[in-house]
Tab-separated table of C-alpha atoms and ligand atoms in Angstrom:
chain	number	residue	atom	x	y	z
A	1	MET	CA	-21.252	1.433	-13.489
A	2	ASN	CA	-20.747	5.176	-13.726
A	3	VAL	CA	-17.708	7.361	-13.732
A	4	ILE	CA	-17.312	9.830	-11.286
A	5	VAL	CA	-18.328	12.859	-9.368
A	6	PRO	CA	-15.474	15.279	-8.488
A	7	PRO	CA	-14.499	15.017	-4.792
A	8	SER	CA	-14.944	18.139	-2.598
A	9	MET	CA	-11.936	20.392	-2.631
A	10	ASP	CA	-12.138	21.604	1.009
A	11	LYS	CA	-11.161	18.253	2.533
A	12	GLN	CA	-7.711	17.214	3.631
A	13	ARG	CA	-5.918	15.158	1.044
A	14	VAL	CA	-4.950	11.430	1.210
A	15	LEU	CA	-2.537	9.692	-1.091
A	16	SER	CA	-1.415	6.117	-1.101
A	17	GLY	CA	-0.416	3.359	-3.487
A	18	VAL	CA	0.458	-0.343	-3.942
A	19	GLN	CA	2.976	-1.874	-6.340
A	20	PRO	CA	1.651	-4.165	-9.106
A	21	THR	CA	3.976	-6.964	-8.235
A	22	GLY	CA	1.757	-9.969	-8.309
A	23	ASN	CA	-1.505	-10.292	-6.566
A	24	LEU	CA	-2.519	-8.365	-3.445
A	25	HIS	CA	-2.364	-10.271	-0.237
A	26	LEU	CA	-4.130	-9.912	3.204
A	27	GLY	CA	-1.291	-7.650	4.511
A	28	ASN	CA	-1.869	-5.224	1.696
A	29	TYR	CA	-5.547	-5.245	2.336
A	30	LEU	CA	-5.513	-4.931	6.120
A	31	GLY	CA	-2.502	-2.704	6.340
A	32	ALA	CA	-3.505	-0.346	3.643
A	33	ILE	CA	-6.553	-0.783	1.289
A	34	ARG	CA	-9.146	-1.499	3.992
A	35	ASN	CA	-8.107	1.638	5.760
A	36	TRP	CA	-8.359	3.745	2.597
A	37	VAL	CA	-11.903	2.483	2.113
A	38	GLU	CA	-13.009	3.123	5.650
A	39	VAL	CA	-12.127	6.738	5.782
A	40	GLN	CA	-12.376	7.779	2.163
A	41	ASP	CA	-15.546	9.880	2.640
A	42	GLN	CA	-13.706	12.139	5.076
A	43	TYR	CA	-10.893	13.038	2.661
A	44	GLU	CA	-10.096	13.924	-1.013
A	45	ASN	CA	-8.293	10.707	-1.970
A	46	TYR	CA	-5.688	9.869	-4.565
A	47	PHE	CA	-4.767	6.187	-4.947
A	48	CYS	CA	-2.224	5.231	-7.463
A	49	VAL	CA	-0.883	1.926	-8.780
A	50	VAL	CA	2.893	2.540	-8.394
A	51	ASP	CA	4.130	0.671	-11.393
A	52	LEU	CA	7.489	2.687	-11.483
A	53	HIS	CA	8.241	1.188	-8.057
A	54	ALA	CA	7.532	-2.322	-9.425
A	55	ILE	CA	10.606	-2.200	-11.626
A	56	THR	CA	12.987	-1.571	-8.703
A	57	ALA	CA	13.278	-5.393	-8.511
A	58	PRO	CA	13.658	-7.587	-11.571
A	59	HIS	CA	10.256	-7.692	-13.287
A	60	ASN	CA	8.514	-9.280	-16.225
A	61	PRO	CA	7.597	-6.817	-18.907
A	62	SER	CA	4.994	-9.185	-20.422
A	63	THR	CA	2.944	-9.004	-17.194
A	64	LEU	CA	3.549	-5.523	-15.881
A	65	ALA	CA	0.614	-3.855	-17.695
A	66	GLU	CA	-1.842	-6.663	-16.802
A	67	ASP	CA	-0.702	-6.627	-13.166
A	68	THR	CA	-1.316	-2.869	-13.112
A	69	TYR	CA	-4.947	-3.399	-14.294
A	70	THR	CA	-5.461	-6.143	-11.735
A	71	ILE	CA	-4.440	-3.841	-8.870
A	72	ALA	CA	-6.608	-0.970	-10.138
A	73	ALA	CA	-9.553	-3.385	-10.454
A	74	LEU	CA	-8.913	-4.623	-6.938
A	75	TYR	CA	-8.964	-1.054	-5.591
A	76	LEU	CA	-12.465	-0.791	-6.950
A	77	ALA	CA	-13.386	-4.285	-5.804
A	78	CYS	CA	-12.275	-3.579	-2.256
A	79	GLY	CA	-14.635	-0.550	-2.109
A	80	ILE	CA	-12.706	2.446	-3.366
A	81	ASP	CA	-15.529	4.838	-4.297
A	82	LEU	CA	-15.048	7.229	-7.170
A	83	ASN	CA	-17.276	9.730	-5.527
A	84	HIS	CA	-14.546	10.315	-2.995
A	85	SER	CA	-11.388	8.949	-4.626
A	86	THR	CA	-9.333	9.102	-7.749
A	87	ILE	CA	-7.494	6.083	-9.133
A	88	PHE	CA	-4.605	6.378	-11.480
A	89	VAL	CA	-1.366	4.757	-12.646
A	90	GLN	CA	1.867	6.349	-11.439
A	91	SER	CA	3.753	5.984	-14.843
A	92	HIS	CA	0.935	7.679	-16.702
A	93	ILE	CA	1.875	10.971	-15.027
A	94	SER	CA	5.481	11.958	-15.941
A	95	ALA	CA	5.681	14.432	-13.063
A	96	HIS	CA	6.364	11.514	-10.658
A	97	SER	CA	9.645	10.653	-12.365
A	98	GLU	CA	10.548	14.300	-12.867
A	99	LEU	CA	9.969	15.399	-9.244
A	100	ALA	CA	11.869	12.205	-8.046
A	101	TRP	CA	14.953	13.442	-10.054
A	102	LEU	CA	14.790	16.894	-8.574
A	103	LEU	CA	14.410	15.532	-4.991
A	104	ASN	CA	17.271	13.136	-5.702
A	105	CYS	CA	19.581	16.097	-6.113
A	106	LEU	CA	18.845	17.372	-2.617
A	107	THR	CA	18.535	14.128	-0.749
A	108	PRO	CA	21.788	12.949	0.963
A	109	ILE	CA	22.708	9.427	-0.171
A	110	ASN	CA	23.345	8.196	3.402
A	111	TRP	CA	19.670	8.867	4.249
A	112	LEU	CA	18.832	6.215	1.647
A	113	HIS	CA	21.518	3.739	2.705
A	114	ASP	CA	19.864	3.821	6.187
A	115	MET	CA	16.450	2.646	4.927
A	116	ILE	CA	15.524	-0.825	6.545
A	117	GLN	CA	13.615	-1.874	3.498
A	118	PHE	CA	16.489	-1.146	1.173
A	119	LYS	CA	18.861	-3.181	3.321
A	120	GLU	CA	16.403	-6.150	3.426
A	121	LYS	CA	15.575	-6.094	-0.346
A	122	ALA	CA	19.229	-5.564	-1.254
A	123	ILE	CA	20.211	-8.720	0.652
A	124	LYS	CA	17.587	-10.637	-1.323
A	125	GLN	CA	18.641	-9.231	-4.705
A	126	GLY	CA	22.365	-10.005	-4.172
A	127	GLU	CA	24.492	-8.805	-7.093
A	128	ASN	CA	21.530	-7.219	-8.964
A	129	VAL	CA	20.780	-4.278	-6.688
A	130	SER	CA	19.841	-1.286	-8.936
A	131	MET	CA	20.028	2.448	-8.316
A	132	GLY	CA	16.235	2.327	-8.572
A	133	LEU	CA	15.985	0.196	-5.404
A	134	LEU	CA	18.115	2.670	-3.432
A	135	ASP	CA	16.068	5.498	-4.815
A	136	TYR	CA	12.704	3.877	-4.120
A	137	PRO	CA	11.917	6.094	-1.138
A	138	VAL	CA	12.626	9.318	-3.100
A	139	LEU	CA	10.183	8.287	-5.780
A	140	MET	CA	7.649	7.457	-2.996
A	141	ALA	CA	8.237	10.968	-1.514
A	142	ALA	CA	7.627	12.441	-4.928
A	143	ASP	CA	4.325	10.518	-5.167
A	144	ILE	CA	3.117	11.950	-2.003
A	145	LEU	CA	4.444	15.551	-2.318
A	146	LEU	CA	3.131	16.086	-5.823
A	147	TYR	CA	-0.434	15.934	-4.379
A	148	GLN	CA	0.523	17.846	-1.194
A	149	ALA	CA	-1.050	15.037	0.767
A	150	ASP	CA	-1.939	15.605	4.412
A	151	LYS	CA	-2.286	11.935	5.256
A	152	VAL	CA	-0.678	8.780	3.877
A	153	PRO	CA	-2.463	5.519	4.995
A	154	VAL	CA	0.104	2.692	4.889
A	155	GLY	CA	1.168	-0.439	6.848
A	156	GLU	CA	3.810	-0.174	9.480
A	157	ASP	CA	6.686	-1.208	7.187
A	158	GLN	CA	6.390	2.166	5.430
A	159	LYS	CA	6.773	4.391	8.426
A	160	GLN	CA	10.463	4.972	7.845
A	161	HIS	CA	9.821	6.040	4.261
A	162	LEU	CA	7.216	8.564	5.550
A	163	GLU	CA	9.793	9.919	7.986
A	164	LEU	CA	12.274	10.396	5.040
A	165	THR	CA	9.611	12.140	3.094
A	166	ARG	CA	9.120	14.608	5.976
A	167	ASP	CA	12.870	15.172	6.215
A	168	ILE	CA	13.035	15.815	2.409
A	169	VAL	CA	10.181	18.408	2.792
A	170	ASP	CA	11.992	20.157	5.642
A	171	ARG	CA	15.220	20.308	3.702
A	172	PHE	CA	13.555	21.511	0.517
A	173	ASN	CA	11.506	24.202	2.236
A	174	HIS	CA	14.504	25.335	4.274
A	175	GLN	CA	16.864	25.543	1.295
A	176	PHE	CA	14.620	26.731	-1.406
A	177	GLY	CA	11.320	27.868	0.113
A	178	GLY	CA	12.353	31.499	0.764
A	179	GLY	CA	10.279	31.433	3.968
A	180	GLN	CA	7.387	29.520	2.414
A	181	ALA	CA	6.265	25.888	2.901
A	182	ILE	CA	6.216	25.030	-0.832
A	183	LEU	CA	5.902	21.318	-0.018
A	184	LYS	CA	3.586	19.953	2.626
A	185	ARG	CA	4.747	17.654	5.392
A	186	PRO	CA	2.485	14.522	5.196
A	187	ASN	CA	1.457	12.500	8.246
A	188	PRO	CA	1.452	8.736	8.236
A	189	MET	CA	-1.910	7.080	8.985
A	190	ILE	CA	-1.110	3.699	10.452
A	191	ARG	CA	-3.854	1.687	12.071
A	192	HIS	CA	-2.906	-0.572	14.926
A	193	GLU	CA	-4.749	-3.703	14.015
A	194	GLY	CA	-3.507	-5.213	10.759
A	195	ALA	CA	-0.641	-2.765	10.338
A	196	ARG	CA	1.713	-5.702	10.263
A	197	VAL	CA	0.260	-8.977	9.031
A	198	MET	CA	2.749	-11.852	9.357
A	199	SER	CA	3.673	-14.766	7.132
A	200	LEU	CA	1.579	-17.903	7.443
A	201	THR	CA	4.836	-20.021	7.444
A	202	ASP	CA	6.764	-17.925	9.912
A	203	GLY	CA	5.049	-15.617	12.399
A	204	THR	CA	8.162	-13.634	12.980
A	205	LYS	CA	8.339	-12.460	9.284
A	206	LYS	CA	5.929	-9.977	7.509
A	207	MET	CA	3.574	-11.374	4.887
A	208	SER	CA	5.170	-10.350	1.693
A	209	LYS	CA	4.537	-10.627	-2.116
A	210	SER	CA	8.261	-11.414	-2.553
A	211	ASP	CA	8.277	-14.513	-0.294
A	212	PRO	CA	9.033	-17.457	-2.707
A	213	SER	CA	6.458	-19.652	-0.857
A	214	GLU	CA	2.765	-19.105	-2.001
A	215	LEU	CA	1.865	-20.881	1.364
A	216	SER	CA	3.174	-17.921	3.238
A	217	ARG	CA	0.345	-15.560	2.186
A	218	ILE	CA	-3.408	-15.393	1.381
A	219	ASN	CA	-4.003	-13.475	-1.813
A	220	LEU	CA	-7.201	-11.532	-2.209
A	221	LEU	CA	-8.094	-13.580	-5.315
A	222	ASP	CA	-7.264	-16.986	-3.867
A	223	SER	CA	-10.079	-19.542	-4.408
A	224	PRO	CA	-11.730	-21.089	-1.299
A	225	ASP	CA	-9.778	-24.288	-1.985
A	226	GLU	CA	-6.538	-22.474	-1.968
A	227	ILE	CA	-7.372	-20.595	1.249
A	228	GLN	CA	-8.386	-23.868	2.943
A	229	LYS	CA	-5.105	-25.467	1.880
A	230	LYS	CA	-2.964	-22.594	3.061
A	231	ILE	CA	-4.690	-22.414	6.484
A	232	LYS	CA	-4.421	-26.141	6.885
A	233	LYS	CA	-0.706	-26.035	6.184
A	234	CYS	CA	0.042	-22.786	8.101
A	235	LYS	CA	2.501	-22.864	10.971
A	236	THR	CA	1.056	-23.166	14.449
A	237	ASP	CA	2.409	-24.346	17.773
A	238	PRO	CA	1.985	-27.300	20.169
A	239	TYR	CA	-0.053	-25.437	22.759
A	240	ARG	CA	-3.781	-25.676	23.478
A	241	GLY	CA	-5.753	-22.470	24.133
A	242	LEU	CA	-5.328	-19.594	21.895
A	243	ALA	CA	-4.240	-16.089	23.184
A	244	PHE	CA	-3.001	-12.780	21.884
A	245	GLY	CA	0.513	-11.426	22.585
A	246	VAL	CA	2.138	-14.354	24.184
A	247	VAL	CA	5.872	-14.372	23.823
A	248	ASP	CA	7.070	-17.286	21.714
A	249	ARG	CA	3.587	-17.712	19.998
A	250	PRO	CA	3.897	-15.203	17.122
A	251	GLU	CA	1.857	-17.486	14.802
A	252	CYS	CA	-0.889	-17.664	17.383
A	253	HIS	CA	-1.068	-13.910	17.762
A	254	ASN	CA	-1.063	-13.363	13.988
A	255	LEU	CA	-3.844	-15.876	13.178
A	256	LEU	CA	-6.045	-14.695	16.045
A	257	THR	CA	-5.552	-11.106	14.839
A	258	LEU	CA	-6.535	-12.127	11.294
A	259	TYR	CA	-9.638	-13.793	12.689
A	260	MET	CA	-10.541	-10.788	14.773
A	261	VAL	CA	-10.150	-8.212	12.090
A	262	LEU	CA	-11.803	-10.163	9.320
A	263	SER	CA	-14.797	-11.286	11.517
A	264	GLY	CA	-15.184	-7.746	12.827
A	265	GLN	CA	-15.263	-8.969	16.440
A	266	SER	CA	-13.659	-7.257	19.492
A	267	ARG	CA	-10.337	-8.389	20.875
A	268	GLU	CA	-11.971	-9.345	24.152
A	269	LYS	CA	-14.678	-11.473	22.390
A	270	VAL	CA	-11.981	-13.319	20.291
A	271	ALA	CA	-9.743	-13.799	23.333
A	272	ALA	CA	-12.503	-15.386	25.226
A	273	GLU	CA	-13.557	-17.551	22.355
A	274	GLY	CA	-10.044	-18.759	21.757
A	275	GLU	CA	-9.168	-19.461	25.416
A	276	ASP	CA	-10.152	-23.055	25.345
A	277	MET	CA	-9.771	-23.769	21.736
A	278	GLY	CA	-7.314	-26.055	19.980
A	279	TRP	CA	-5.925	-25.555	16.435
A	280	GLY	CA	-8.131	-28.263	15.084
A	281	GLN	CA	-11.220	-26.218	16.044
A	282	PHE	CA	-9.791	-22.813	15.169
A	283	LYS	CA	-8.408	-23.491	11.703
A	284	PRO	CA	-11.789	-24.273	10.003
A	285	LEU	CA	-13.254	-21.162	11.707
A	286	LEU	CA	-10.481	-18.954	10.416
A	287	THR	CA	-10.739	-20.584	6.960
A	288	ASP	CA	-14.478	-19.767	6.721
A	289	THR	CA	-13.973	-16.271	8.015
A	290	ILE	CA	-11.300	-15.510	5.365
A	291	ILE	CA	-13.349	-17.064	2.569
A	292	GLU	CA	-16.503	-15.039	3.628
A	293	ALA	CA	-14.507	-11.772	3.947
A	294	LEU	CA	-13.027	-12.198	0.433
A	295	ARG	CA	-16.116	-13.355	-1.314
A	296	PRO	CA	-17.671	-9.843	-2.028
A	297	ILE	CA	-14.290	-8.494	-3.099
A	298	GLN	CA	-13.746	-11.376	-5.543
A	299	SER	CA	-17.272	-11.067	-6.940
A	300	MET	CA	-16.884	-7.316	-7.433
A	301	TYR	CA	-13.493	-7.923	-9.026
A	302	THR	CA	-15.014	-10.315	-11.612
A	303	GLN	CA	-17.614	-7.725	-12.393
A	304	VAL	CA	-15.075	-4.813	-12.853
A	305	ARG	CA	-12.905	-7.027	-15.020
A	306	SER	CA	-15.843	-8.073	-17.252
A	307	GLU	CA	-16.092	-4.398	-18.336
A	308	PRO	CA	-12.620	-3.531	-19.663
A	309	THR	CA	-13.701	-0.160	-21.092
A	310	TYR	CA	-14.990	0.907	-17.645
A	311	LEU	CA	-11.577	0.289	-16.036
A	312	GLU	CA	-9.913	2.093	-18.864
A	313	SER	CA	-12.189	5.143	-18.390
A	314	VAL	CA	-11.595	5.127	-14.625
A	315	LEU	CA	-7.868	5.316	-15.219
A	316	THR	CA	-8.054	7.906	-17.933
A	317	HIS	CA	-10.278	10.102	-15.912
A	318	GLY	CA	-8.065	9.479	-12.824
A	319	ARG	CA	-4.969	10.565	-14.768
A	320	GLU	CA	-6.600	13.715	-16.019
A	321	ARG	CA	-7.663	14.745	-12.542
A	322	ALA	CA	-4.399	13.795	-10.891
A	323	GLU	CA	-2.150	15.299	-13.530
A	324	VAL	CA	-3.493	18.799	-12.969
A	325	LEU	CA	-2.473	18.741	-9.312
A	326	ALA	CA	0.781	17.024	-9.944
A	327	ASN	CA	1.977	19.480	-12.682
A	328	LYS	CA	1.007	22.391	-10.501
A	329	THR	CA	3.307	21.225	-7.655
A	330	LEU	CA	6.034	20.306	-10.105
A	331	GLU	CA	6.009	23.841	-11.611
A	332	ARG	CA	6.194	25.396	-8.146
A	333	VAL	CA	9.151	23.231	-7.289
A	334	LYS	CA	11.008	23.966	-10.431
A	335	GLU	CA	10.431	27.633	-9.989
A	336	ALA	CA	11.758	27.478	-6.472
A	337	LEU	CA	14.853	25.634	-7.731
A	338	GLY	CA	15.422	28.386	-10.245
A	339	PHE	CA	14.735	26.642	-13.545
A	340	SER	CA	14.043	28.695	-16.699
A	341	ARG	CA	10.628	28.301	-18.230
A	342	PRO	CA	10.361	27.254	-21.856
A	343	ARG	CA	9.323	30.199	-23.981
B	401	TYM	P1	3.683	-2.367	-1.305
B	401	TYM	O1	2.936	-2.719	-2.591
B	401	TYM	O2	4.844	-3.113	-0.937
B	401	TYM	O3	2.640	-2.345	-0.177
B	401	TYM	C1	1.401	-1.722	-0.240
B	401	TYM	C2	0.818	-1.461	1.050
B	401	TYM	O4	0.653	-2.604	1.895
B	401	TYM	C3	1.253	-2.463	3.140
B	401	TYM	N1	1.784	-3.786	3.491
B	401	TYM	C4	1.378	-4.429	4.695
B	401	TYM	N2	0.645	-4.084	5.716
B	401	TYM	C5	0.525	-4.884	6.730
B	401	TYM	N3	1.098	-6.148	6.783
B	401	TYM	C6	1.972	-6.563	5.720
B	401	TYM	N4	2.484	-7.795	5.825
B	401	TYM	C7	2.061	-5.715	4.647
B	401	TYM	N5	2.754	-5.792	3.489
B	401	TYM	C8	2.562	-4.679	2.751
B	401	TYM	C9	2.430	-1.555	2.919
B	401	TYM	O5	2.711	-0.906	4.118
B	401	TYM	C10	1.689	-0.495	1.985
B	401	TYM	O6	0.942	0.426	2.633
B	401	TYM	N6	6.201	1.746	-0.811
B	401	TYM	C11	4.820	1.417	-0.846
B	401	TYM	C12	4.126	1.830	-2.205
B	401	TYM	C13	4.178	3.321	-2.420
B	401	TYM	C14	3.481	4.276	-1.666
B	401	TYM	C15	3.747	5.503	-2.328
B	401	TYM	C16	2.659	4.189	-0.573
B	401	TYM	C17	4.778	3.968	-3.475
B	401	TYM	N7	4.475	5.280	-3.365
B	401	TYM	C18	3.167	6.652	-1.788
B	401	TYM	C19	2.102	5.319	-0.040
B	401	TYM	C20	2.412	6.597	-0.688
B	401	TYM	C21	4.644	-0.087	-0.707
B	401	TYM	O7	5.056	-0.542	0.319
B	401	TYM	O8	3.981	-0.821	-1.602
């Protein structure tokens, strides 16, 4: 495998990231990474592993670095192409933390208290809620703004964080821009199908890495046996005939959507196929479809991990490329805020 042709500089820029908290699941893949891959040749792309975000919940220091490598390798395995995209680790570029601090000082605290994801995660964390969890969206804004990204492909759950980022941009440019748009307003890129993959054990809850039940999600590195077991045990309903969008049948909608997206068939075709089907017939079909969709990703993952120096070189090169852009924006922001320069 070779490292890297520089992406063209006249394309619009994309930035996105995933936290290295455990394995990636089908929600991360369908809501985010698959979309990065599909449009990467149209943009100049930066994809980071957001390890600083991963410590906003209690974490295990002995697995953080390994988890970071796993996610970077999965980016490559899912089809991120270094001819179009740069892959790097957030904590390797100190400008992320520094810009987050600067933006903290102009972000009203009540904007952060209003974040849905903060409220949900804070409830789960109970007594242990850190400043970092509250500040999570400001660090995310820093990630995006350092690269002056035009588009940010994410799942639906990140929409509110993108709105906050845009509010921070407006506030910064208004207060410190002196008539110039120093920071660029990014646009979310959220695809309809797969933007919100639901849990396998409760079709009203989003599939999530933090769900204590492994049965609630399919991980990209699950073996065929694990996938079979999870689909066998997943929640369904007592009705015969499968259909999209029926009130009170959230599991049915979610599983049919997974089947549709992963098999690459149209909604109409899947709706017609499911019309007379029972769960006993559908579950093996879905199981096979998931296994087949993940097979090439898993085999590429094994190949990437078998060459550790290759992954190292991808991340080193990625850091070097990304750092140039990040530092440039950071300097402009510091200048606008009136900081002295070291002499
Ligand atoms: P994370 O790791 O929680 O999620 C990574 C991506 O996966 C999407 N996602 C889902 N999409 C559909 N259905 C689901 N059940 C599902 N669960 C997760 C998320 O929307 C996300 O796109 N805050 C970000 C990480 C981040 C980031 C950034 C993203 C940090 N800085 C800058 C974009 C730009 C997050 O949610 O990570």
